[in-house]
Each structure stands twice: as structure tokens, then as C-alpha cells.
mmCIF file of C-alpha atoms in Angstrom:
data_model
loop_
_atom_site.group_PDB
_atom_site.id
_atom_site.type_symbol
_atom_site.label_atom_id
_atom_site.label_comp_id
_atom_site.label_asym_id
_atom_site.label_seq_id
_atom_site.Cartn_x
_atom_site.Cartn_y
_atom_site.Cartn_z
ATOM 1 C CA UNK A 5 0.000 0.000 0.000
ATOM 2 C CA UNK A 6 1.361 3.432 -0.831
ATOM 3 C CA UNK A 7 1.897 5.964 1.942
ATOM 4 C CA UNK A 8 -0.691 8.693 2.233
ATOM 5 C CA UNK A 9 0.310 12.118 1.020
ATOM 6 C CA UNK A 10 0.173 15.147 3.238
ATOM 7 C CA UNK A 11 -2.056 18.100 2.468
ATOM 8 C CA UNK A 12 1.046 20.103 1.515
ATOM 9 C CA UNK A 13 2.034 17.436 -1.040
ATOM 10 C CA UNK A 14 -1.461 17.438 -2.544
ATOM 11 C CA UNK A 15 -1.511 21.239 -2.668
ATOM 12 C CA UNK A 16 1.919 21.328 -4.315
ATOM 13 C CA UNK A 17 0.770 18.874 -6.983
ATOM 14 C CA UNK A 18 -2.414 20.881 -7.597
ATOM 15 C CA UNK A 19 -0.418 24.079 -8.044
ATOM 16 C CA UNK A 20 2.039 22.311 -10.341
ATOM 17 C CA UNK A 21 -0.763 20.908 -12.508
ATOM 18 C CA UNK A 22 -2.330 24.362 -12.770
ATOM 19 C CA UNK A 23 1.038 25.873 -13.689
ATOM 20 C CA UNK A 24 1.635 23.172 -16.301
ATOM 21 C CA UNK A 25 -1.774 23.732 -17.904
ATOM 22 C CA UNK A 26 -1.486 27.523 -17.855
ATOM 23 C CA UNK A 27 1.988 27.591 -19.380
ATOM 24 C CA UNK A 28 0.934 24.879 -21.835
ATOM 25 C CA UNK A 29 -1.892 27.087 -23.095
ATOM 26 C CA UNK A 30 0.513 30.032 -23.353
ATOM 27 C CA UNK A 31 3.090 28.016 -25.322
ATOM 28 C CA UNK A 32 0.377 26.600 -27.596
ATOM 29 C CA UNK A 33 -1.067 30.054 -28.309
ATOM 30 C CA UNK A 34 2.373 31.465 -29.017
ATOM 31 C CA UNK A 35 3.210 28.536 -31.294
ATOM 32 C CA UNK A 36 -0.086 28.880 -33.150
ATOM 33 C CA UNK A 37 0.481 32.613 -33.618
ATOM 34 C CA UNK A 38 3.960 32.083 -35.012
ATOM 35 C CA UNK A 39 2.770 29.296 -37.304
ATOM 36 C CA UNK A 40 -0.049 31.369 -38.818
ATOM 37 C CA UNK A 41 1.968 34.593 -39.095
ATOM 38 C CA UNK A 42 2.633 34.018 -42.825
ATOM 39 C CA UNK A 43 -1.084 34.691 -43.359
ATOM 40 C CA UNK A 44 -0.416 38.335 -42.455
ATOM 41 C CA UNK A 45 2.123 38.750 -45.244
ATOM 42 C CA UNK A 46 1.071 36.328 -47.986
ATOM 43 C CA UNK A 47 -2.071 36.013 -50.051
ATOM 44 C CA UNK A 48 -2.673 32.272 -50.004
ATOM 45 C CA UNK A 49 -5.450 30.322 -51.650
ATOM 46 C CA UNK A 50 -8.329 29.039 -49.561
ATOM 47 C CA UNK A 51 -6.921 25.493 -49.578
ATOM 48 C CA UNK A 52 -3.455 26.667 -48.575
ATOM 49 C CA UNK A 53 -4.914 28.788 -45.780
ATOM 50 C CA UNK A 54 -6.874 25.807 -44.478
ATOM 51 C CA UNK A 55 -3.806 23.589 -44.626
ATOM 52 C CA UNK A 56 -1.738 26.210 -42.802
ATOM 53 C CA UNK A 57 -4.372 26.574 -40.088
ATOM 54 C CA UNK A 58 -4.630 22.797 -39.681
ATOM 55 C CA UNK A 59 -0.863 22.470 -39.466
ATOM 56 C CA UNK A 60 -0.646 25.330 -36.979
ATOM 57 C CA UNK A 61 -3.333 23.752 -34.800
ATOM 58 C CA UNK A 62 -1.500 20.420 -34.873
ATOM 59 C CA UNK A 63 1.823 21.988 -33.939
ATOM 60 C CA UNK A 64 0.154 24.014 -31.178
ATOM 61 C CA UNK A 65 -1.443 20.868 -29.757
ATOM 62 C CA UNK A 66 1.893 19.080 -29.757
ATOM 63 C CA UNK A 67 3.538 22.086 -28.074
ATOM 64 C CA UNK A 68 0.838 22.074 -25.376
ATOM 65 C CA UNK A 69 1.299 18.383 -24.591
ATOM 66 C CA UNK A 70 5.104 18.723 -24.648
ATOM 67 C CA UNK A 71 5.028 21.608 -22.166
ATOM 68 C CA UNK A 72 2.604 19.926 -19.753
ATOM 69 C CA UNK A 73 4.557 16.656 -19.760
ATOM 70 C CA UNK A 74 7.873 18.478 -19.343
ATOM 71 C CA UNK A 75 6.682 20.528 -16.364
ATOM 72 C CA UNK A 76 5.088 17.560 -14.602
ATOM 73 C CA UNK A 77 8.104 15.301 -15.171
ATOM 74 C CA UNK A 78 10.447 17.940 -13.789
ATOM 75 C CA UNK A 79 8.196 18.272 -10.741
ATOM 76 C CA UNK A 80 8.307 14.515 -10.195
ATOM 77 C CA UNK A 81 12.083 14.461 -10.593
ATOM 78 C CA UNK A 82 12.488 17.219 -8.009
ATOM 79 C CA UNK A 83 10.311 15.360 -5.511
ATOM 80 C CA UNK A 84 12.178 12.063 -5.916
ATOM 81 C CA UNK A 85 15.654 13.507 -6.474
ATOM 82 C CA UNK A 86 18.633 13.527 -4.119
ATOM 83 C CA UNK A 87 17.370 16.598 -2.241
ATOM 84 C CA UNK A 88 13.932 15.145 -1.505
ATOM 85 C CA UNK A 89 12.890 14.451 2.051
ATOM 86 C CA UNK A 90 12.664 10.796 3.015
ATOM 87 C CA UNK A 91 9.481 9.646 4.720
#
């Protein structure tokens, strides 16, 4: 059976999940904006615009998942690393 977590541990994980989601949304929005920026300067056909938007949405989704996983893995590594408190 796994040991029960303290309220502080649960709160820390909640804050870390919120931080991961918030920064993931920010990174995804920034990535999407950069990916669609050629639309501001180029006159593309309707099909090309749709393809660019679909590609930008895909890249933004990947960036979101990458950021969330990266933040949560780093949090887990810090908690189980050499400086972590033993229970």
C-alpha cells in the first residue's frame, strides 16, 4: 500500500498541474500565432490557408502536450531527487 500524502504534497501537486496547464496554453497560443503569421504577409489560396491553419493547430497541440509533460516530469524528478525528504 502506498503511503498517504500530506495536504502540503497534494496542494503542491495541484499548483504544479495548474502551472503546467497555464503555461501549456501560453506556449500553444504562441506557437499557433507564429505558425499562422505568414497569413499576415502572404495572399494564399483558400486550400493553402486551411492547410496552414490545420498544421498550426496540430503543432500548437503538440507544443501544449510537450510543455505539460515536461513541467510535470520535472516536478516529479524534483520530488524524488537527491534533495527530496525521506518519509
